[in-house]
Short mmCIF file of C-alpha atoms and ligand atoms in Angstrom, two decimals:
data_model
loop_
_atom_site.label_atom_id
_atom_site.label_comp_id
_atom_site.label_asym_id
_atom_site.label_seq_id
_atom_site.Cartn_x
_atom_site.Cartn_y
_atom_site.Cartn_z
CA MET A 905 -55.78 10.03 143.46
CA ILE A 906 -56.50 6.50 142.20
CA THR A 907 -54.33 5.60 139.21
CA LYS A 908 -56.02 3.50 136.51
CA PHE A 909 -54.07 0.67 135.02
CA LEU A 910 -54.88 0.42 131.32
CA SER A 911 -53.83 -1.72 128.37
CA ASP A 912 -52.94 -0.47 124.93
CA SER A 913 -56.28 -1.64 123.49
CA GLU A 914 -58.26 0.75 121.34
CA GLN A 915 -60.85 1.19 124.11
CA ASP A 916 -58.19 1.93 126.79
CA ILE A 917 -56.44 4.44 124.51
CA GLU A 918 -59.80 6.13 124.07
CA ILE A 919 -60.19 6.43 127.87
CA SER A 920 -56.68 7.77 128.11
CA ALA A 921 -57.30 10.28 125.33
CA GLU A 922 -60.36 11.59 127.20
CA ILE A 923 -58.21 11.98 130.38
CA LEU A 924 -55.69 14.09 128.43
CA ARG A 925 -58.44 16.27 126.81
CA ARG A 926 -59.85 16.90 130.34
CA GLY A 927 -56.35 18.14 131.44
CA GLY A 928 -55.26 14.95 133.30
CA LEU A 929 -52.02 13.04 133.15
CA VAL A 930 -51.43 9.65 131.48
CA ALA A 931 -48.17 7.64 131.41
CA PHE A 932 -47.63 5.88 128.07
CA PRO A 933 -44.99 3.72 126.30
CA THR A 934 -42.71 5.22 123.65
CA GLU A 935 -39.96 3.34 121.72
CA THR A 936 -37.38 4.92 124.09
CA VAL A 937 -38.73 5.06 127.62
CA TYR A 938 -42.25 5.59 129.17
CA GLY A 939 -43.43 9.15 129.07
CA LEU A 940 -45.65 11.07 131.52
CA GLY A 941 -48.06 12.92 129.24
CA GLY A 942 -50.31 15.96 129.60
CA ASN A 943 -51.73 18.54 127.17
CA ALA A 944 -48.69 20.52 126.04
CA LEU A 945 -50.65 23.59 125.28
CA SER A 946 -52.24 23.77 128.76
CA PRO A 947 -50.12 25.56 131.33
CA SER A 948 -51.98 23.83 134.14
CA ALA A 949 -51.32 20.32 132.66
CA SER A 950 -47.61 21.11 132.42
CA GLN A 951 -47.56 22.31 135.97
CA ALA A 952 -49.26 19.09 137.04
CA ILE A 953 -46.51 17.11 135.22
CA TYR A 954 -43.74 18.95 137.22
CA ALA A 955 -45.64 18.30 140.44
CA ALA A 956 -46.20 14.56 139.72
CA LYS A 957 -42.48 14.09 138.91
CA GLY A 958 -41.16 16.37 141.64
CA ARG A 959 -39.27 18.08 138.82
CA PRO A 960 -37.89 21.63 138.90
CA SER A 961 -40.09 23.68 136.63
CA ASP A 962 -37.22 25.34 134.77
CA ASN A 963 -36.38 21.96 133.17
CA PRO A 964 -38.43 22.05 129.90
CA LEU A 965 -40.69 19.26 128.52
CA ILE A 966 -40.61 17.55 125.13
CA VAL A 967 -43.75 18.09 123.00
CA HIS A 968 -44.85 14.84 121.31
CA ILE A 969 -46.61 14.91 117.90
CA ALA A 970 -48.00 12.39 115.54
CA ASP A 971 -47.47 14.06 112.18
CA THR A 972 -44.77 16.36 110.82
CA ALA A 973 -47.25 19.07 109.90
CA SER A 974 -47.66 19.79 113.61
CA VAL A 975 -44.06 21.16 113.76
CA TYR A 976 -45.20 24.20 111.71
CA GLU A 977 -47.82 24.95 114.53
CA LEU A 978 -45.43 24.53 117.36
CA ALA A 979 -42.31 26.24 115.90
CA SER A 980 -42.08 29.81 114.64
CA GLU A 981 -39.32 28.87 112.18
CA VAL A 982 -38.57 25.54 110.51
CA PRO A 983 -35.16 25.55 108.80
CA GLU A 984 -34.21 23.20 105.89
CA VAL A 985 -32.04 21.11 108.20
CA ALA A 986 -35.06 20.43 110.35
CA LYS A 987 -37.03 19.20 107.35
CA THR A 988 -34.23 16.94 106.31
CA LEU A 989 -33.87 15.48 109.77
CA MET A 990 -37.63 15.00 110.16
CA GLU A 991 -37.71 13.24 106.84
CA ALA A 992 -34.84 10.90 107.69
CA PHE A 993 -35.60 10.04 111.39
CA TRP A 994 -39.28 10.56 112.07
CA PRO A 995 -41.18 8.85 113.44
CA GLY A 996 -38.33 7.80 115.76
CA PRO A 997 -36.04 8.54 118.69
CA LEU A 998 -34.92 12.12 117.67
CA THR A 999 -35.97 15.28 119.37
CA ILE A 1000 -35.46 18.61 117.61
CA ILE A 1001 -35.21 22.01 119.23
CA LEU A 1002 -36.62 25.01 117.36
CA PRO A 1003 -37.76 28.56 118.16
CA LYS A 1004 -41.21 28.17 119.74
CA ALA A 1005 -44.50 29.54 118.39
CA ASP A 1006 -46.67 31.69 120.56
CA ILE A 1007 -49.19 28.88 121.26
CA VAL A 1008 -46.63 26.91 123.27
CA PRO A 1009 -46.85 28.14 126.88
CA LYS A 1010 -43.69 28.95 128.80
CA GLU A 1011 -44.83 26.50 131.43
CA THR A 1012 -44.09 23.74 128.92
CA THR A 1013 -40.71 25.15 127.76
CA GLY A 1014 -39.46 25.93 131.28
CA GLY A 1015 -39.44 29.64 130.43
CA LEU A 1016 -37.39 29.19 127.17
CA ASP A 1017 -38.15 30.71 123.70
CA THR A 1018 -37.47 27.31 122.15
CA VAL A 1019 -39.47 24.16 122.03
CA ALA A 1020 -38.32 20.48 121.96
CA ILE A 1021 -40.43 18.45 119.51
CA ARG A 1022 -40.50 14.69 119.01
CA PHE A 1023 -42.58 12.31 116.76
CA PRO A 1024 -42.36 8.88 118.50
CA SER A 1025 -42.68 5.71 116.48
CA HIS A 1026 -44.42 3.56 119.15
CA PRO A 1027 -47.91 2.68 117.94
CA ALA A 1028 -49.60 3.27 121.28
CA ALA A 1029 -47.98 6.71 121.57
CA MET A 1030 -49.08 7.62 118.10
CA GLU A 1031 -52.60 6.37 118.73
CA LEU A 1032 -52.88 8.38 121.97
CA ILE A 1033 -51.66 11.60 120.37
CA ARG A 1034 -54.02 11.15 117.39
CA LYS A 1035 -57.10 10.08 119.39
CA SER A 1036 -56.65 12.77 122.03
CA GLY A 1037 -56.25 15.54 119.43
CA VAL A 1038 -53.74 17.28 121.78
CA TYR A 1039 -49.97 17.65 121.59
CA ILE A 1040 -48.55 15.70 124.51
CA ALA A 1041 -45.87 17.19 126.75
CA ALA A 1042 -44.03 14.24 128.21
CA PRO A 1043 -40.93 13.83 130.25
CA SER A 1044 -39.78 10.38 131.19
CA ALA A 1045 -42.37 8.91 133.62
CA ASN A 1046 -39.97 8.50 136.61
CA THR A 1047 -39.77 10.57 139.81
CA SER A 1048 -37.21 13.25 139.15
CA GLY A 1049 -33.69 11.92 139.62
CA ARG A 1050 -34.60 8.16 139.38
CA PRO A 1051 -33.80 5.86 136.48
CA SER A 1052 -36.20 6.30 133.57
CA PRO A 1053 -38.92 3.65 133.28
CA THR A 1054 -38.65 1.01 130.62
CA THR A 1055 -41.66 -1.01 131.71
CA ALA A 1056 -45.19 -0.06 133.03
CA PHE A 1057 -44.22 -1.64 136.33
CA HIS A 1058 -41.33 0.85 136.75
CA VAL A 1059 -43.82 3.67 136.12
CA LYS A 1060 -46.13 2.19 138.83
CA GLU A 1061 -43.30 2.11 141.28
CA ASP A 1062 -42.77 5.90 140.90
CA MET A 1063 -46.22 7.22 139.87
CA ASP A 1064 -48.95 5.15 141.48
CA GLY A 1065 -51.43 7.55 143.12
CA ARG A 1066 -49.85 10.61 141.44
CA ILE A 1067 -51.27 10.47 137.99
CA ASP A 1068 -54.61 9.49 136.35
CA ALA A 1069 -53.60 6.52 134.33
CA ILE A 1070 -50.77 4.27 133.12
CA ILE A 1071 -50.95 2.49 129.74
CA ASP A 1072 -49.09 -0.80 129.82
CA GLY A 1073 -47.55 -1.41 126.44
CA GLY A 1074 -44.90 -3.86 127.66
CA ALA A 1075 -41.18 -3.35 127.78
CA VAL A 1076 -39.84 -0.56 125.55
CA GLY A 1077 -37.43 -1.40 122.71
CA ILE A 1078 -34.60 1.19 122.94
CA GLY A 1079 -34.41 1.84 126.66
CA ILE A 1080 -32.63 5.21 126.74
CA GLU A 1081 -34.15 8.58 125.96
CA SER A 1082 -34.20 10.15 122.50
CA THR A 1083 -31.28 12.06 120.98
CA ILE A 1084 -31.81 15.79 121.32
CA VAL A 1085 -30.40 18.05 118.65
CA ASP A 1086 -30.63 21.84 118.86
CA LEU A 1087 -31.26 23.33 115.44
CA THR A 1088 -31.18 26.95 116.65
CA PHE A 1089 -27.39 27.11 116.26
CA SER A 1090 -25.71 27.46 112.84
CA VAL A 1091 -24.44 23.88 113.16
CA PRO A 1092 -26.83 21.27 114.60
CA THR A 1093 -25.72 20.59 118.17
CA ILE A 1094 -26.44 17.42 120.12
CA LEU A 1095 -27.63 18.33 123.65
CA ARG A 1096 -28.37 14.73 124.69
CA PRO A 1097 -26.80 11.65 123.03
CA GLY A 1098 -29.09 8.70 122.30
CA TYR A 1099 -29.86 5.83 120.00
CA ILE A 1100 -29.45 8.03 116.92
CA THR A 1101 -25.84 8.82 116.98
CA LYS A 1102 -23.70 11.79 115.79
CA LYS A 1103 -22.58 9.61 112.92
CA ASN A 1104 -26.15 8.78 111.94
CA LEU A 1105 -26.97 12.56 111.89
CA GLU A 1106 -23.81 13.51 110.00
CA ASP A 1107 -24.55 11.00 107.34
CA ILE A 1108 -27.74 13.00 106.58
CA VAL A 1109 -26.87 16.66 107.29
CA GLY A 1110 -23.06 16.97 107.33
CA GLU A 1111 -21.41 18.63 110.26
CA VAL A 1112 -22.93 18.08 113.74
CA ARG A 1113 -21.46 19.20 117.05
CA ILE A 1114 -21.45 17.54 120.37
CA ASP A 1115 -19.70 19.06 123.33
CA PRO A 1116 -17.47 16.29 124.77
CA ALA A 1117 -18.44 17.60 128.24
CA ILE A 1118 -21.92 16.14 127.60
CA ILE A 1119 -20.57 12.67 128.02
CA ARG A 1120 -17.92 13.64 130.64
CA PRO A 1121 -18.99 16.95 132.03
CA ASP A 1122 -16.55 19.59 133.24
CA PRO A 1123 -18.14 20.61 136.55
CA ASN A 1124 -17.03 24.23 135.85
CA LEU A 1125 -19.02 24.61 132.63
CA ARG A 1126 -22.55 25.86 132.50
CA PRO A 1127 -24.88 23.21 130.99
CA LYS A 1128 -26.78 24.09 127.74
CA ALA A 1129 -29.84 21.84 128.24
CA PRO A 1130 -31.39 22.80 131.51
CA GLY A 1131 -31.92 19.12 132.28
CA MET A 1132 -28.21 18.47 132.10
CA LYS A 1133 -27.39 20.17 135.39
CA TYR A 1134 -29.44 17.76 137.57
CA THR A 1135 -28.33 14.42 138.95
CA HIS A 1136 -30.27 11.95 136.95
CA TYR A 1137 -31.16 8.31 136.50
CA ALA A 1138 -29.63 7.50 139.87
CA PRO A 1139 -30.30 4.35 141.83
CA LYS A 1140 -30.66 4.65 145.65
CA GLY A 1141 -27.27 2.96 146.20
CA GLU A 1142 -24.01 4.79 145.66
CA LEU A 1143 -22.86 3.99 142.16
CA THR A 1144 -19.09 4.16 141.11
CA VAL A 1145 -17.87 3.48 137.53
CA VAL A 1146 -14.52 1.81 137.11
CA GLU A 1147 -12.92 2.59 133.79
CA LEU A 1148 -9.99 1.24 131.83
CA THR A 1149 -8.34 4.42 130.50
CA ASP A 1150 -6.36 3.19 127.43
CA VAL A 1151 -9.19 1.72 125.36
CA ALA A 1152 -9.84 3.24 121.99
CA CYS A 1153 -12.89 3.26 119.79
CA PRO A 1154 -12.38 1.02 116.77
CA THR A 1155 -12.31 3.20 113.63
CA ASP A 1156 -14.67 0.89 111.90
CA ALA A 1157 -17.37 0.91 114.64
CA THR A 1158 -20.83 0.82 113.20
CA SER A 1159 -23.26 3.45 114.45
CA THR A 1160 -24.88 1.16 116.97
CA GLU A 1161 -21.79 -0.61 118.24
CA ASN A 1162 -20.14 -0.03 121.49
CA ALA A 1163 -17.31 -2.36 120.61
CA ALA A 1164 -14.55 -2.00 123.12
CA ILE A 1165 -11.13 -3.33 122.26
CA TRP A 1166 -10.84 -5.19 125.57
CA THR A 1167 -7.56 -6.98 126.12
CA ASP A 1168 -7.63 -9.83 128.71
CA LYS A 1169 -5.18 -7.83 130.75
CA GLY A 1170 -7.37 -4.65 130.70
CA ALA A 1171 -10.49 -6.61 131.67
CA ALA A 1172 -8.67 -8.28 134.53
CA ALA A 1173 -7.33 -4.92 135.80
CA VAL A 1174 -10.87 -3.50 135.97
CA ALA A 1175 -12.14 -6.63 137.66
CA ASP A 1176 -9.33 -6.57 140.23
CA THR A 1177 -10.15 -2.97 141.16
CA ILE A 1178 -13.90 -3.68 141.38
CA ASN A 1179 -13.30 -6.78 143.48
CA ALA A 1180 -11.04 -4.97 145.91
CA LEU A 1181 -13.76 -2.28 146.40
CA TYR A 1182 -16.43 -4.95 146.63
CA ASN A 1183 -14.49 -6.96 149.26
CA LYS A 1184 -13.95 -3.90 151.45
CA LYS A 1185 -17.63 -2.97 151.55
CA LYS A 1186 -18.76 -6.55 151.92
CA GLU A 1187 -16.45 -7.04 154.88
CA ALA A 1188 -17.94 -3.99 156.52
CA GLY A 1189 -21.30 -5.77 156.24
CA ASP A 1190 -22.79 -3.66 153.36
CA LYS A 1191 -24.88 -4.92 150.49
CA VAL A 1192 -22.81 -4.46 147.29
CA LEU A 1193 -23.73 -5.23 143.69
CA ILE A 1194 -21.55 -5.25 140.54
CA LEU A 1195 -22.87 -4.18 137.12
CA SER A 1196 -21.08 -6.17 134.53
CA PRO A 1197 -21.41 -7.07 130.84
CA LYS A 1198 -22.15 -10.72 130.38
CA GLU A 1199 -18.60 -11.44 129.03
CA HIS A 1200 -17.06 -10.46 132.42
CA LEU A 1201 -19.57 -12.01 134.89
CA SER A 1202 -17.15 -14.83 135.64
CA PHE A 1203 -14.72 -12.39 137.27
CA TYR A 1204 -17.14 -11.61 140.11
CA ASN A 1205 -19.05 -13.24 142.90
CA GLU A 1206 -21.97 -14.35 140.83
CA GLU A 1207 -24.67 -13.88 143.44
CA ASP A 1208 -23.83 -10.16 143.67
CA THR A 1209 -23.76 -9.34 139.93
CA VAL A 1210 -26.30 -7.71 137.66
CA THR A 1211 -25.76 -8.03 133.92
CA VAL A 1212 -26.31 -5.28 131.42
CA GLY A 1213 -25.85 -7.15 128.13
CA SER A 1214 -22.88 -7.65 125.96
CA ILE A 1215 -19.82 -5.39 125.62
CA GLU A 1216 -20.03 -5.99 121.87
CA ASP A 1217 -23.59 -4.82 121.54
CA GLY A 1218 -24.41 -1.37 122.78
CA ILE A 1219 -28.06 -1.78 121.93
CA THR A 1220 -28.62 -4.53 124.49
CA VAL A 1221 -26.67 -2.54 127.12
CA ALA A 1222 -28.85 0.58 126.40
CA ALA A 1223 -32.04 -1.52 126.59
CA ARG A 1224 -31.02 -3.09 129.96
CA LEU A 1225 -29.35 -0.21 131.75
CA TYR A 1226 -32.22 1.45 133.62
CA ALA A 1227 -33.80 -1.87 134.53
CA ALA A 1228 -30.40 -2.94 135.93
CA LEU A 1229 -30.17 0.18 138.04
CA ARG A 1230 -33.67 -0.37 139.38
CA GLU A 1231 -32.77 -3.97 140.14
CA CYS A 1232 -29.95 -2.79 142.27
CA ASP A 1233 -32.50 -0.79 144.31
CA GLU A 1234 -34.83 -3.77 144.68
CA ARG A 1235 -31.95 -5.89 145.85
CA GLY A 1236 -31.11 -3.28 148.45
CA ALA A 1237 -27.64 -2.38 147.26
CA LYS A 1238 -25.91 0.28 149.36
CA TYR A 1239 -22.94 0.36 147.02
CA ILE A 1240 -22.83 -0.44 143.28
CA TYR A 1241 -19.67 -0.76 141.16
CA SER A 1242 -20.00 -0.80 137.39
CA GLU A 1243 -17.66 -1.51 134.55
CA SER A 1244 -17.55 1.31 131.96
CA PHE A 1245 -18.43 1.16 128.32
CA LYS A 1246 -16.83 2.91 125.38
CA ASP A 1247 -17.75 6.49 124.37
CA CYS A 1248 -17.98 5.45 120.76
CA GLU A 1249 -21.32 5.67 118.99
CA ILE A 1250 -24.25 4.44 121.19
CA GLY A 1251 -21.67 3.83 123.86
CA GLY A 1252 -21.48 7.60 124.31
CA ALA A 1253 -25.14 7.72 125.22
CA ILE A 1254 -24.68 4.76 127.61
CA MET A 1255 -21.77 6.46 129.35
CA ASN A 1256 -23.64 9.78 129.57
CA ARG A 1257 -26.49 8.03 131.51
CA LEU A 1258 -24.24 5.76 133.56
CA LEU A 1259 -21.93 8.64 134.72
CA LYS A 1260 -25.00 10.77 135.56
CA ALA A 1261 -26.38 7.92 137.61
CA ALA A 1262 -22.96 7.74 139.31
CA GLY A 1263 -22.99 11.56 139.99
CA GLN A 1264 -19.79 11.44 137.89
CA ARG A 1265 -18.05 9.17 140.43
CA ILE A 1266 -15.37 7.45 138.34
CA ILE A 1267 -12.17 5.55 139.10
CA HIS A 1268 -9.56 5.12 136.32
CA VAL A 1269 -7.55 2.00 136.10
O1 TXA B 1617 -37.09 9.72 124.71
C1 TXA B 1617 -37.51 10.80 125.23
O2 TXA B 1617 -37.20 11.85 124.85
C2 TXA B 1617 -38.42 10.64 126.44
C3 TXA B 1617 -39.81 10.04 125.92
C4 TXA B 1617 -40.83 9.99 127.02
O3 TXA B 1617 -40.19 10.72 124.76
N1 TXA B 1617 -38.71 11.87 127.05
C5 TXA B 1617 -37.67 12.53 127.82
O4 TXA B 1617 -38.11 13.68 128.40
O5 TXA B 1617 -36.64 11.99 127.98
P1 TXA B 1617 -37.33 14.33 129.61
O6 TXA B 1617 -38.12 15.43 130.06
O7 TXA B 1617 -36.98 13.36 130.65
O8 TXA B 1617 -36.04 15.01 129.01
C6 TXA B 1617 -36.16 16.13 128.21
C7 TXA B 1617 -34.80 16.81 128.06
C8 TXA B 1617 -34.42 17.52 129.33
O9 TXA B 1617 -33.02 17.30 129.49
C9 TXA B 1617 -34.66 19.01 128.92
O10 TXA B 1617 -33.84 19.86 129.65
C10 TXA B 1617 -34.46 18.97 127.49
O11 TXA B 1617 -34.96 17.77 127.00
N2 TXA B 1617 -35.12 20.06 126.77
C11 TXA B 1617 -36.48 20.13 126.59
N3 TXA B 1617 -36.84 21.30 125.95
C12 TXA B 1617 -35.62 21.93 125.69
C13 TXA B 1617 -35.31 23.17 125.08
N4 TXA B 1617 -36.17 23.99 124.62
N5 TXA B 1617 -33.99 23.49 125.02
C14 TXA B 1617 -33.02 22.72 125.57
N6 TXA B 1617 -33.30 21.51 126.17
C15 TXA B 1617 -34.59 21.13 126.19
MG1 MG B 1618 -36.03 12.20 132.11
#
């Protein structure tokens, strides 16, 4: 298959919309990551998405919509709490899970009786959904297991020749996937942390649950979101996270902060551990890279570092994380060591992705 490379111009969106109407697949930008879209109500389009990604077909897809009225077609029940969240956060990086209506095929929901629904705020995504007249099932547009794409170039790396078209809308803004909240429980339950934090949700609807194992999984527990059981976001090199154990979240953290209370001593202890591991691999002749926030770059051999933003600003770390993991692949790293980030607020979403990319390999200092 020859993949068309398209822009986000009106004309190219029209071409993409036609591909979707015919049952084809188009990758497109959203505000979180690039999605790999197909007609959500077509079982064969959903099957084609699983095939293109190499994704197990029991891992359900998110259905993307471009107006809130669509929820009433896709879900068999829309509780008050859903209406409140839709009003507060849509369009935007929040996915809600509701009981599915009959029109949604099981191929799209991975066999489940629930459906994940999201109204993205990216203009090209909205245009595409509206012009095509279809609901778009879209997982992240990476090969299953790899870091999610935050640029059209990343999509090309994984999907060239496997899908009909890629819309280039530039680098995405947020860089990690939407927050997923399951509204089929009596208390809204976060299944995947993201840019919209527990605190953001609680400010609007009161009590919200998140299983702490989502950020730091207990290998003995059965995952709730089917996607949670797979190794994800992983670079080709072996990633290990080195964490300073006794760092607390500040009580006054704002919802987007990842502010760690780093002491000089703590930062030096993490760097010493990483440098010892680095030196050992390097002496053995292996390519090693270190993921570090910009404040700590000076601790390391500069030519073997990849920066992920500032420890004081979780938003820049989130936006950079997947690109940094892909950069490690490009530079041929066999081993990667990363500093950790705090579990507070958006930091929880960052650690969730980082630890998955590391296959939960973590060293405590
Ligand atoms: O930001 C995003 O959400 C991006 C962009 C493209 O919109 N999409 C995305 O899709 O991250 P994907 O397929 O990579 O992740 C969807 C996650 C998976 O972990 C899946 O298991 C979970 O959503 N999911 C989907 N439907 C579900 C359902 N009915 N119940 C529980 N989990 C569900
Ligand atoms: Mg994904």
